[in-house]
Short mmCIF file of C-alpha atoms in Angstrom, two decimals:
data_model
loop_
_atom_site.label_atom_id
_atom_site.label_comp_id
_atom_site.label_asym_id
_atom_site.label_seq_id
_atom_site.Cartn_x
_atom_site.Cartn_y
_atom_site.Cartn_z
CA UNK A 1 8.45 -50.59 -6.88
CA UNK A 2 9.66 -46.76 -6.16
CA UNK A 3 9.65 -44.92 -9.01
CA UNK A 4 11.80 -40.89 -9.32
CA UNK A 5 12.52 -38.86 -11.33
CA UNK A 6 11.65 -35.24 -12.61
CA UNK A 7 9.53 -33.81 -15.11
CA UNK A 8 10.46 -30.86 -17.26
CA UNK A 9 7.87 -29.24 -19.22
CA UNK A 10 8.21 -25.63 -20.54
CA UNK A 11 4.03 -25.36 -21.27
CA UNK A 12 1.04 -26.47 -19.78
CA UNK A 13 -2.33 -26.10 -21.12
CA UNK A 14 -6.25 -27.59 -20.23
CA UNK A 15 -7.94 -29.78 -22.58
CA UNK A 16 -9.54 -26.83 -24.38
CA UNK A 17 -6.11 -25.29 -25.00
CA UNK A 18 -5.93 -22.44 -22.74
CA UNK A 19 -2.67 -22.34 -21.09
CA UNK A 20 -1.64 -22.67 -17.81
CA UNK A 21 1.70 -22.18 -17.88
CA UNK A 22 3.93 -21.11 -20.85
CA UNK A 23 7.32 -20.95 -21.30
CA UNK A 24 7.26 -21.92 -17.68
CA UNK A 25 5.31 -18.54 -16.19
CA UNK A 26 1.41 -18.64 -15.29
CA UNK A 27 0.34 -16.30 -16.93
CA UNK A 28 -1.36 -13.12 -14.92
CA UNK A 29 -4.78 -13.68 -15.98
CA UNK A 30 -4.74 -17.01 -14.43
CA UNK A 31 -3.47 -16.11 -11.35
CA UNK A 32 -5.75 -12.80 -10.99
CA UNK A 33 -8.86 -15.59 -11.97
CA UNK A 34 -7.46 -18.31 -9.17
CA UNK A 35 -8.84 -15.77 -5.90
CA UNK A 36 -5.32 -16.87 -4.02
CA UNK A 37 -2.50 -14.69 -3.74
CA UNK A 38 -0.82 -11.39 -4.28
CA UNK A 39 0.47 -10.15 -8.01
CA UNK A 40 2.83 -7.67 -7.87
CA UNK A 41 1.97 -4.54 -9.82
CA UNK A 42 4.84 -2.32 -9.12
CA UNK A 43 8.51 -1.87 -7.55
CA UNK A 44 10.24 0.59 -7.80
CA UNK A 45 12.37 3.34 -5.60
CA UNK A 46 12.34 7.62 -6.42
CA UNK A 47 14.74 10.18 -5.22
CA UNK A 48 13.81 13.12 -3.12
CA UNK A 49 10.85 15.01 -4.02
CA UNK A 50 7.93 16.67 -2.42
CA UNK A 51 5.67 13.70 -2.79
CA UNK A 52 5.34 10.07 -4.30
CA UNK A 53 2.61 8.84 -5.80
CA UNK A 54 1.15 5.90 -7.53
CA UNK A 55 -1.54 6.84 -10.26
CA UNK A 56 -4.58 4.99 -11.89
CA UNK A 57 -1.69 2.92 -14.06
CA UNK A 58 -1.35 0.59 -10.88
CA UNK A 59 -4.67 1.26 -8.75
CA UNK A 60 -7.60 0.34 -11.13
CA UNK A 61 -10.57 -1.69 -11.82
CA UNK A 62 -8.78 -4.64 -11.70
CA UNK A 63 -8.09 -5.05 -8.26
CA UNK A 64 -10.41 -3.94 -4.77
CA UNK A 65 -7.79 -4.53 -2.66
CA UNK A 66 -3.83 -4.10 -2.53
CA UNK A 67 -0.76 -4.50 -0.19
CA UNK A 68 1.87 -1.74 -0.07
CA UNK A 69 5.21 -2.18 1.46
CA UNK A 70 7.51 0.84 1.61
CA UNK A 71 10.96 2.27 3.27
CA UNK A 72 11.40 5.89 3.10
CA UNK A 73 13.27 8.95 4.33
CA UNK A 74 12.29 12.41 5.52
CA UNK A 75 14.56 15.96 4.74
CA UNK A 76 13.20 17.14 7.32
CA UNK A 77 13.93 16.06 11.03
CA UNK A 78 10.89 14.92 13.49
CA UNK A 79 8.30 15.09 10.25
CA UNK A 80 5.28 12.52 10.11
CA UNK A 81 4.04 11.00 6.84
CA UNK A 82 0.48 12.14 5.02
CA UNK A 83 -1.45 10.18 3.10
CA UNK A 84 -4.15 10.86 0.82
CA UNK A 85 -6.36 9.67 -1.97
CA UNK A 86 -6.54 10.21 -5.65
CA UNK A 87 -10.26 10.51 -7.44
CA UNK A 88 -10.66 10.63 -11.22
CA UNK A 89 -7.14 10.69 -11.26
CA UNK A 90 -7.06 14.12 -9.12
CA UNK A 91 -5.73 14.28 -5.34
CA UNK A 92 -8.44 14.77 -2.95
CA UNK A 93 -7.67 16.55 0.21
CA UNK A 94 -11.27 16.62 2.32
CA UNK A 95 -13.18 14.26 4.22
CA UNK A 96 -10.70 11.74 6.02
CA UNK A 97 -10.66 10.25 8.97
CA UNK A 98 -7.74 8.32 11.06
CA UNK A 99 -6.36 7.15 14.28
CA UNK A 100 -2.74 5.87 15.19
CA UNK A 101 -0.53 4.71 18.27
CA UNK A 102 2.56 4.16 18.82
CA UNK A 103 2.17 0.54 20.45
CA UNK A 104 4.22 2.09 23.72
CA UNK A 105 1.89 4.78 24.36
CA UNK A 106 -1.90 5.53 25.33
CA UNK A 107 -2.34 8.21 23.90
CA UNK A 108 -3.52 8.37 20.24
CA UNK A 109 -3.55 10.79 16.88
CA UNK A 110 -6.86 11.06 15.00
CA UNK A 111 -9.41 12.96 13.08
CA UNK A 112 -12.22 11.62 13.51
CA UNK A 113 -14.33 13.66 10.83
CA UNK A 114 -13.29 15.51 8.26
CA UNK A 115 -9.95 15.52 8.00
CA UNK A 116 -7.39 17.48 5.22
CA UNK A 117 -5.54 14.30 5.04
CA UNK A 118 -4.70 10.72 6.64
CA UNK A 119 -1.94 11.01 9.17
CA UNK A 120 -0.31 7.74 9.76
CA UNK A 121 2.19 6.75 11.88
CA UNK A 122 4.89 9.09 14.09
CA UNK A 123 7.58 11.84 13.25
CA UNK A 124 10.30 10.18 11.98
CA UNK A 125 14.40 11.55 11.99
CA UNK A 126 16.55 12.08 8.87
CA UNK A 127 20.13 11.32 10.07
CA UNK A 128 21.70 8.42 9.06
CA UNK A 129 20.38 5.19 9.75
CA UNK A 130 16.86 6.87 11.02
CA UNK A 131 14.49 5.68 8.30
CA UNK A 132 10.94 4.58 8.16
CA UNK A 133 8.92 1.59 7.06
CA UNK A 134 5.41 0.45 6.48
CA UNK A 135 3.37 -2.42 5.54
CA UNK A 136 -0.60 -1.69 5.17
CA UNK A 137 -3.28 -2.67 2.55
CA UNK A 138 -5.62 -0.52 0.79
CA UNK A 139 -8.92 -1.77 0.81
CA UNK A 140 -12.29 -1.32 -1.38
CA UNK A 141 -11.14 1.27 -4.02
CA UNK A 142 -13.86 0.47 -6.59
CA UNK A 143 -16.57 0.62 -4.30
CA UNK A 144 -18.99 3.24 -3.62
CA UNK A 145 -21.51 1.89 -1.02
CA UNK A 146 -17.84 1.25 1.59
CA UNK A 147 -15.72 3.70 2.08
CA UNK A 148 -11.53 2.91 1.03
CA UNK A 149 -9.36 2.74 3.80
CA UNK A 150 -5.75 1.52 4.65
CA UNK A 151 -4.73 0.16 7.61
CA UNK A 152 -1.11 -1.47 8.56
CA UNK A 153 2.35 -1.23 10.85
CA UNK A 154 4.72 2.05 10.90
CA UNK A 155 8.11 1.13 12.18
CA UNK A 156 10.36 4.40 12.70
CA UNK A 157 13.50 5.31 14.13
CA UNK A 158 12.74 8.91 16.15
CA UNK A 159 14.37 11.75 15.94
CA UNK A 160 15.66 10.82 19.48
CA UNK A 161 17.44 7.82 18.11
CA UNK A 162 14.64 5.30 19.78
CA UNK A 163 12.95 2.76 17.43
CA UNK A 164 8.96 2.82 17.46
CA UNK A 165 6.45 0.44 15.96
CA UNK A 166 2.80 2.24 15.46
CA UNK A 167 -0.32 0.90 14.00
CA UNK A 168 -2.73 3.04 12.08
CA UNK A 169 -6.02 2.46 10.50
CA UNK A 170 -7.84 5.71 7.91
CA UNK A 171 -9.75 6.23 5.11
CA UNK A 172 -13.10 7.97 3.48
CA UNK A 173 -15.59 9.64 5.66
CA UNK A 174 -18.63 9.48 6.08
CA UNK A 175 -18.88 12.23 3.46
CA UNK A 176 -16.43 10.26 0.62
CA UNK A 177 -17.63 7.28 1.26
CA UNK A 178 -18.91 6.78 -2.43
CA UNK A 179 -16.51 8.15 -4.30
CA UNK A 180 -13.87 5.27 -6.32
CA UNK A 181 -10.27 5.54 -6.09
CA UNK A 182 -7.72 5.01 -7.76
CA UNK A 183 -4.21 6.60 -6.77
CA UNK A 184 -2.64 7.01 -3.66
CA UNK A 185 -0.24 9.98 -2.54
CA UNK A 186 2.72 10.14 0.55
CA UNK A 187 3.74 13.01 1.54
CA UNK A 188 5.96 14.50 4.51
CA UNK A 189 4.91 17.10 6.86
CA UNK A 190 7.07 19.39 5.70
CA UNK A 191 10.51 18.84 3.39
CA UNK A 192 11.11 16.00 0.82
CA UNK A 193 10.81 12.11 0.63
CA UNK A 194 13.10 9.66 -0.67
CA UNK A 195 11.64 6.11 -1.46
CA UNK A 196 14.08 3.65 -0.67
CA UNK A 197 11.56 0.95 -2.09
CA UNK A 198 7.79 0.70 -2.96
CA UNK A 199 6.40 -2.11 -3.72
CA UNK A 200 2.42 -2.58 -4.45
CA UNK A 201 0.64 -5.78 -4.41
CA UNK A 202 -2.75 -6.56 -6.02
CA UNK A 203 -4.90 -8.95 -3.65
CA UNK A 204 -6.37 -11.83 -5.98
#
């Protein structure tokens, strides 16, 4: 005999009474406990300004590791994107390191030691229809014996009109290794950035 039908429940709980679903959400803490998945922390956009940043609100103790996805725009035509860490809820601009590619080219960007700032990616244009996107995660904020780093994908359209993919990996130094983060800041070359969407991710 075949039996079908559905099942509608609006709560769920375990046999001690904690709940696993209510009002037919899992709750956060559940999720965050279960080590699978992504929770999504933030999403948002922002006009033109000199920077964006995300602060300790979002990148905490409660998460080592994140995903970031983001589409942007540049004033400023032919500018590249900096990134760089926030420490006790102050920007830090010392003792970074990086390296990135554009996936058609040998030749590579870096700072291998000591660097202001993390460069990632290529210059990207401003005129219409030449935006920028990224996907990376930010790794090991709340440590202090491994440094934080990001890694991810950089897909631009140039100022020549020519789409590019790059890869970049950065992060702490040697020298920062051991210090916990918890912000992150973008910022163009030169000019403004628009965020056309941001959205943050904390890895369970």
């Amino acid at each position: 005999v075949d039996f079908m039908g559905t099942l509608k429940v609006d709560n769920l709980q375990k046999e001690d009474g904690t709940a696993i679903i209510t009002d037919g959400v899992i709750p956060t803490t559940i999720l965050t406990n279960s080590n699978v998945g992504m929770i999504k922390l933030l999403s948002t956009s922002a006009s033109a300004a000199a920077n964006f940043q995300v602060d300790s609100t979002y990148i905490n103790s409660t998460y080592d590791n994140y995903h970031i996805d983001m589409g942007f725009l540049h004033a400023t035509d032919n500018t590249g994107l900096n990134v760089t860490f926030l420490v006790g809820g102050s920007e830090v601009t010392a003792n970074y390191c990086y390296e990135n590619a554009a996936l058609t080219s040998s030749t590579y960007g870096y700072d291998a030691l000591g660097g202001s700032n993390m460069q990632i990616g290529g210059a990207t244009g401003n005129a219409t229809g030449e935006t920028a996107r990224i996907t990376m995660t930010l790794s090991n904020v709340n440590s202090t014996t491994i440094a934080t780093y990001i890694h991810g994908f950089h897909y631009s359209t140039a100022n020549n009109g020519n789409n590019v993919g790059r890869v970049f990996n950065a992060g702490q130094d040697y020298n920062s290794y051991s210090s916990v983060v918890n912000g992150i800041k973008f910022a163009p070359g030169s000019g403004n950035i628009t965020i056309s969407y941001f959205k943050l991710y904390g890895l369970t």
